[in-house]
Amino acid sequence: MIKVILWDVDGTLLDFKKSESCSIKNAFRVFSLGECSDDTVKVYSDINQSCWEMLERGELTKEQTLIVRFEKFFDKLGIKNVSPREFCSVYENGIADTTAFIDGAYDTVSSLKGKYKQYIVTNGAYSVQTERLKMSGLDKIFDGVFISDEVGYEKPSPFFFDYVIKHIDNVSLDEILIVGDSLTSDIKGGNNMGIKTCLFSPKPLVYDKNEYKINYVISSLDEIVSVLEKG
Ligand SMILES: [Mg+2]
């Protein structure tokens, strides 16, 4: 029986894409780079995604990831007169100020409060993630928050999950479920640790069944209730 739920944040509870888009567009205005189209946001978004995957594979440090994504983005757009570091700082502040929920997120986690222990497990910058959780009111619902910056390791590292599980009292591995939208960080991390996994995938996703062991797939967050009844 599931007693503990580990929730990913970005793309699972909070709509990171929406925050990302608002914040990139705002940073373009701040640095007088002209209008930033949705297509340009998409270019950034893909670069950002690939940089975070490099971080997950241990090819970049967190500090490098934050800056390198903007260096690559500026290279691609031919922007030469703006510091990636300064742009990053404006962008990160913007992200912290924007809260957009994934449909049903707040109601779902509120309805489970008290019935299950719920924790946040997120990769990301400590100050940004803390601020977003506070702004969204999610911080009051959860029994604890684990941010990779503070833990010292990123998902999917077993060291990250080892730290998390050591800080949760009286629970065995088969009583823990991780819910997240990422195969490479959430599902792989859960598999590394031997806990149950639930992929949140609003759109159907094809994946390698030898590479990832997924116990449940949900396309909307309220489906988690029936997963927990089965679990
Ligand atoms: Mg995610």
CSV table of C-alpha atoms and ligand atoms in Angstrom, one decimal:
chain,number,residue,atom,x,y,z
A,1,MET,CA,0.0,0.0,0.0
A,2,ILE,CA,1.3,3.5,-0.9
A,3,LYS,CA,1.9,5.7,2.1
A,4,VAL,CA,4.2,8.3,0.6
A,5,ILE,CA,4.0,10.2,-2.7
A,6,LEU,CA,7.0,12.0,-4.1
A,7,TRP,CA,5.8,14.7,-6.5
A,8,ASP,CA,7.8,16.3,-9.3
A,9,VAL,CA,7.0,20.0,-9.7
A,10,ASP,CA,7.8,21.3,-13.2
A,11,GLY,CA,5.5,19.9,-15.9
A,12,THR,CA,3.6,17.8,-13.2
A,13,LEU,CA,2.1,20.3,-10.7
A,14,LEU,CA,3.2,23.7,-12.1
A,15,ASP,CA,3.1,24.6,-15.8
A,16,PHE,CA,6.7,25.3,-16.4
A,17,LYS,CA,6.2,25.9,-20.1
A,18,LYS,CA,3.9,28.8,-19.4
A,19,SER,CA,6.2,30.4,-16.8
A,20,GLU,CA,9.2,29.8,-19.1
A,21,SER,CA,7.5,31.5,-22.1
A,22,CYS,CA,6.4,34.6,-20.0
A,23,SER,CA,9.8,34.9,-18.5
A,24,ILE,CA,11.8,34.6,-21.7
A,25,LYS,CA,9.5,37.2,-23.4
A,26,ASN,CA,9.9,39.5,-20.5
A,27,ALA,CA,13.7,39.2,-20.5
A,28,PHE,CA,13.8,40.0,-24.2
A,29,ARG,CA,12.0,43.3,-23.4
A,30,VAL,CA,14.3,44.0,-20.5
A,31,PHE,CA,17.4,43.6,-22.7
A,32,SER,CA,15.8,45.4,-25.7
A,33,LEU,CA,16.0,42.4,-27.9
A,34,GLY,CA,12.7,43.1,-29.6
A,35,GLU,CA,9.7,40.9,-29.7
A,36,CYS,CA,10.2,37.2,-28.8
A,37,SER,CA,7.9,35.0,-30.8
A,38,ASP,CA,6.5,31.6,-29.6
A,39,ASP,CA,8.8,29.9,-32.1
A,40,THR,CA,11.8,31.6,-30.6
A,41,VAL,CA,10.6,30.5,-27.1
A,42,LYS,CA,10.5,26.9,-28.5
A,43,VAL,CA,14.1,27.2,-29.7
A,44,TYR,CA,15.1,28.1,-26.2
A,45,SER,CA,12.9,25.5,-24.7
A,46,ASP,CA,14.5,22.7,-26.7
A,47,ILE,CA,18.0,23.9,-25.9
A,48,ASN,CA,17.1,24.2,-22.2
A,49,GLN,CA,15.8,20.6,-22.2
A,50,SER,CA,18.9,19.2,-23.8
A,51,CYS,CA,21.1,21.1,-21.3
A,52,TRP,CA,19.1,19.6,-18.3
A,53,GLU,CA,19.6,16.2,-19.8
A,54,MET,CA,23.3,16.9,-20.0
A,55,LEU,CA,23.1,17.7,-16.3
A,56,GLU,CA,21.2,14.5,-15.5
A,57,ARG,CA,24.0,12.6,-17.3
A,58,GLY,CA,26.6,14.4,-15.3
A,59,GLU,CA,28.1,16.2,-18.3
A,60,LEU,CA,27.4,19.7,-16.9
A,61,THR,CA,27.3,21.1,-13.3
A,62,LYS,CA,24.1,22.9,-12.2
A,63,GLU,CA,25.9,26.3,-12.4
A,64,GLN,CA,27.1,25.6,-15.9
A,65,THR,CA,23.7,24.4,-17.1
A,66,LEU,CA,22.0,27.7,-16.1
A,67,ILE,CA,24.5,29.7,-18.2
A,68,VAL,CA,25.3,27.3,-21.0
A,69,ARG,CA,21.7,27.1,-22.1
A,70,PHE,CA,21.6,30.9,-22.8
A,71,GLU,CA,25.0,30.8,-24.5
A,72,LYS,CA,23.8,28.2,-26.9
A,73,PHE,CA,20.5,30.1,-27.4
A,74,PHE,CA,22.3,33.3,-28.1
A,75,ASP,CA,24.7,31.5,-30.5
A,76,LYS,CA,21.7,30.1,-32.4
A,77,LEU,CA,20.0,33.6,-32.6
A,78,GLY,CA,23.2,35.5,-33.3
A,79,ILE,CA,22.8,37.6,-30.2
A,80,LYS,CA,26.3,38.9,-29.1
A,81,ASN,CA,25.7,42.0,-27.0
A,82,VAL,CA,23.9,40.5,-24.0
A,83,SER,CA,25.6,38.6,-21.1
A,84,PRO,CA,24.1,35.1,-20.7
A,85,ARG,CA,24.7,35.4,-17.0
A,86,GLU,CA,22.7,38.7,-16.7
A,87,PHE,CA,20.0,37.4,-18.9
A,88,CYS,CA,19.8,34.3,-16.8
A,89,SER,CA,19.4,36.3,-13.7
A,90,VAL,CA,16.4,38.3,-15.1
A,91,TYR,CA,14.9,35.1,-16.5
A,92,GLU,CA,15.1,33.3,-13.2
A,93,ASN,CA,13.5,36.1,-11.3
A,94,GLY,CA,10.7,36.1,-13.8
A,95,ILE,CA,10.2,32.4,-13.4
A,96,ALA,CA,9.9,32.8,-9.6
A,97,ASP,CA,7.2,35.5,-10.1
A,98,THR,CA,5.0,33.4,-12.4
A,99,THR,CA,2.7,30.7,-11.1
A,100,ALA,CA,0.7,28.6,-13.4
A,101,PHE,CA,-0.8,25.3,-12.3
A,102,ILE,CA,-1.2,22.1,-14.4
A,103,ASP,CA,-4.9,21.4,-14.5
A,104,GLY,CA,-6.2,20.0,-11.3
A,105,ALA,CA,-2.9,20.1,-9.5
A,106,TYR,CA,-3.8,22.1,-6.5
A,107,ASP,CA,-7.1,20.3,-5.9
A,108,THR,CA,-5.6,16.9,-6.3
A,109,VAL,CA,-2.7,17.4,-3.9
A,110,SER,CA,-5.0,19.2,-1.4
A,111,SER,CA,-7.5,16.4,-1.5
A,112,LEU,CA,-4.7,13.9,-0.6
A,113,LYS,CA,-3.4,15.9,2.3
A,114,GLY,CA,-3.6,14.0,5.6
A,115,LYS,CA,-4.3,10.7,3.8
A,116,TYR,CA,-0.8,10.3,2.4
A,117,LYS,CA,2.5,11.9,3.2
A,118,GLN,CA,3.4,14.0,0.2
A,119,TYR,CA,6.8,15.5,-0.6
A,120,ILE,CA,8.2,17.6,-3.4
A,121,VAL,CA,11.2,16.2,-5.3
A,122,THR,CA,12.6,18.7,-7.8
A,123,ASN,CA,15.7,19.6,-9.7
A,124,GLY,CA,16.2,23.3,-9.9
A,125,ALA,CA,17.6,26.4,-8.4
A,126,TYR,CA,16.8,26.5,-4.6
A,127,SER,CA,15.7,30.2,-4.5
A,128,VAL,CA,13.6,29.9,-7.6
A,129,GLN,CA,11.8,26.7,-6.6
A,130,THR,CA,11.2,27.9,-3.0
A,131,GLU,CA,9.7,31.1,-4.2
A,132,ARG,CA,7.5,29.3,-6.8
A,133,LEU,CA,6.2,26.9,-4.2
A,134,LYS,CA,5.5,29.7,-1.8
A,135,MET,CA,3.7,31.8,-4.5
A,136,SER,CA,1.6,28.9,-5.5
A,137,GLY,CA,0.6,28.0,-1.9
A,138,LEU,CA,1.8,24.4,-2.5
A,139,ASP,CA,4.4,24.8,0.2
A,140,LYS,CA,1.6,24.6,2.8
A,141,ILE,CA,0.2,21.3,1.5
A,142,PHE,CA,3.4,19.2,1.5
A,143,ASP,CA,5.0,17.4,4.3
A,144,GLY,CA,8.4,18.3,3.0
A,145,VAL,CA,10.4,19.7,0.0
A,146,PHE,CA,13.5,18.3,-1.4
A,147,ILE,CA,15.4,20.5,-3.9
A,148,SER,CA,18.4,19.1,-5.7
A,149,ASP,CA,20.4,22.3,-4.9
A,150,GLU,CA,20.0,21.6,-1.2
A,151,VAL,CA,20.4,17.8,-1.4
A,152,GLY,CA,23.6,18.1,-3.4
A,153,TYR,CA,22.5,15.6,-6.1
A,154,GLU,CA,20.1,15.8,-9.0
A,155,LYS,CA,17.3,13.3,-9.9
A,156,PRO,CA,17.8,10.6,-11.2
A,157,SER,CA,20.8,10.0,-8.9
A,158,PRO,CA,20.3,7.3,-6.3
A,159,PHE,CA,22.1,9.7,-3.9
A,160,PHE,CA,19.3,12.2,-4.3
A,161,PHE,CA,16.6,9.6,-3.6
A,162,ASP,CA,18.7,8.0,-0.8
A,163,TYR,CA,18.8,11.4,0.9
A,164,VAL,CA,15.0,11.9,0.5
A,165,ILE,CA,14.1,8.5,1.9
A,166,LYS,CA,16.5,8.8,4.8
A,167,HIS,CA,14.6,12.0,5.7
A,168,ILE,CA,11.1,10.3,5.7
A,169,ASP,CA,10.3,8.4,8.9
A,170,ASN,CA,8.9,4.9,9.0
A,171,VAL,CA,8.5,4.0,5.4
A,172,SER,CA,9.6,1.1,3.3
A,173,LEU,CA,10.5,1.3,-0.4
A,174,ASP,CA,7.4,-0.5,-1.6
A,175,GLU,CA,5.2,2.1,0.1
A,176,ILE,CA,6.6,5.0,-1.9
A,177,LEU,CA,5.3,6.2,-5.3
A,178,ILE,CA,7.0,8.9,-7.4
A,179,VAL,CA,4.8,10.9,-9.8
A,180,GLY,CA,6.4,12.9,-12.6
A,181,ASP,CA,6.4,13.8,-16.2
A,182,SER,CA,10.1,13.0,-17.0
A,183,LEU,CA,11.3,9.5,-18.0
A,184,THR,CA,14.9,10.5,-17.5
A,185,SER,CA,14.7,12.1,-14.1
A,186,ASP,CA,11.5,10.9,-12.3
A,187,ILE,CA,11.0,7.4,-13.7
A,188,LYS,CA,14.6,6.6,-14.0
A,189,GLY,CA,15.2,7.9,-10.5
A,190,GLY,CA,12.3,5.8,-9.1
A,191,ASN,CA,13.7,2.7,-10.9
A,192,ASN,CA,17.2,3.4,-9.6
A,193,MET,CA,15.7,3.4,-6.1
A,194,GLY,CA,13.3,0.5,-6.5
A,195,ILE,CA,10.2,2.5,-5.7
A,196,LYS,CA,6.9,2.5,-7.6
A,197,THR,CA,6.6,4.9,-10.5
A,198,CYS,CA,3.7,6.9,-12.1
A,199,LEU,CA,4.3,8.8,-15.3
A,200,PHE,CA,2.2,11.9,-15.8
A,201,SER,CA,1.8,12.2,-19.5
A,202,PRO,CA,-1.0,14.4,-20.8
A,203,LYS,CA,-0.1,13.2,-24.3
A,204,PRO,CA,0.5,9.6,-25.2
A,205,LEU,CA,4.2,8.8,-25.0
A,206,VAL,CA,6.2,6.0,-26.6
A,207,TYR,CA,9.1,4.7,-24.5
A,208,ASP,CA,11.5,1.9,-24.3
A,209,LYS,CA,10.0,-0.7,-21.9
A,210,ASN,CA,13.4,-2.3,-21.3
A,211,GLU,CA,14.8,1.0,-20.2
A,212,TYR,CA,12.0,2.3,-18.0
A,213,LYS,CA,9.8,0.4,-15.6
A,214,ILE,CA,6.6,2.4,-15.3
A,215,ASN,CA,3.9,1.0,-12.9
A,216,TYR,CA,1.2,3.5,-13.8
A,217,VAL,CA,0.6,6.1,-16.5
A,218,ILE,CA,-1.9,8.9,-16.0
A,219,SER,CA,-3.0,11.6,-18.4
A,220,SER,CA,-4.7,13.8,-15.9
A,221,LEU,CA,-3.8,14.4,-12.3
A,222,ASP,CA,-7.1,13.4,-10.7
A,223,GLU,CA,-6.4,9.8,-12.0
A,224,ILE,CA,-3.9,9.5,-9.2
A,225,VAL,CA,-6.8,8.7,-6.8
A,226,SER,CA,-7.5,5.4,-8.5
A,227,VAL,CA,-3.8,4.6,-8.8
A,228,LEU,CA,-3.5,5.0,-5.1
A,229,GLU,CA,-6.5,2.7,-4.5
A,230,LYS,CA,-4.8,0.0,-6.6
A,231,GLY,CA,-1.2,0.7,-5.3
B,1,MG,MG,9.0,17.6,-14.5
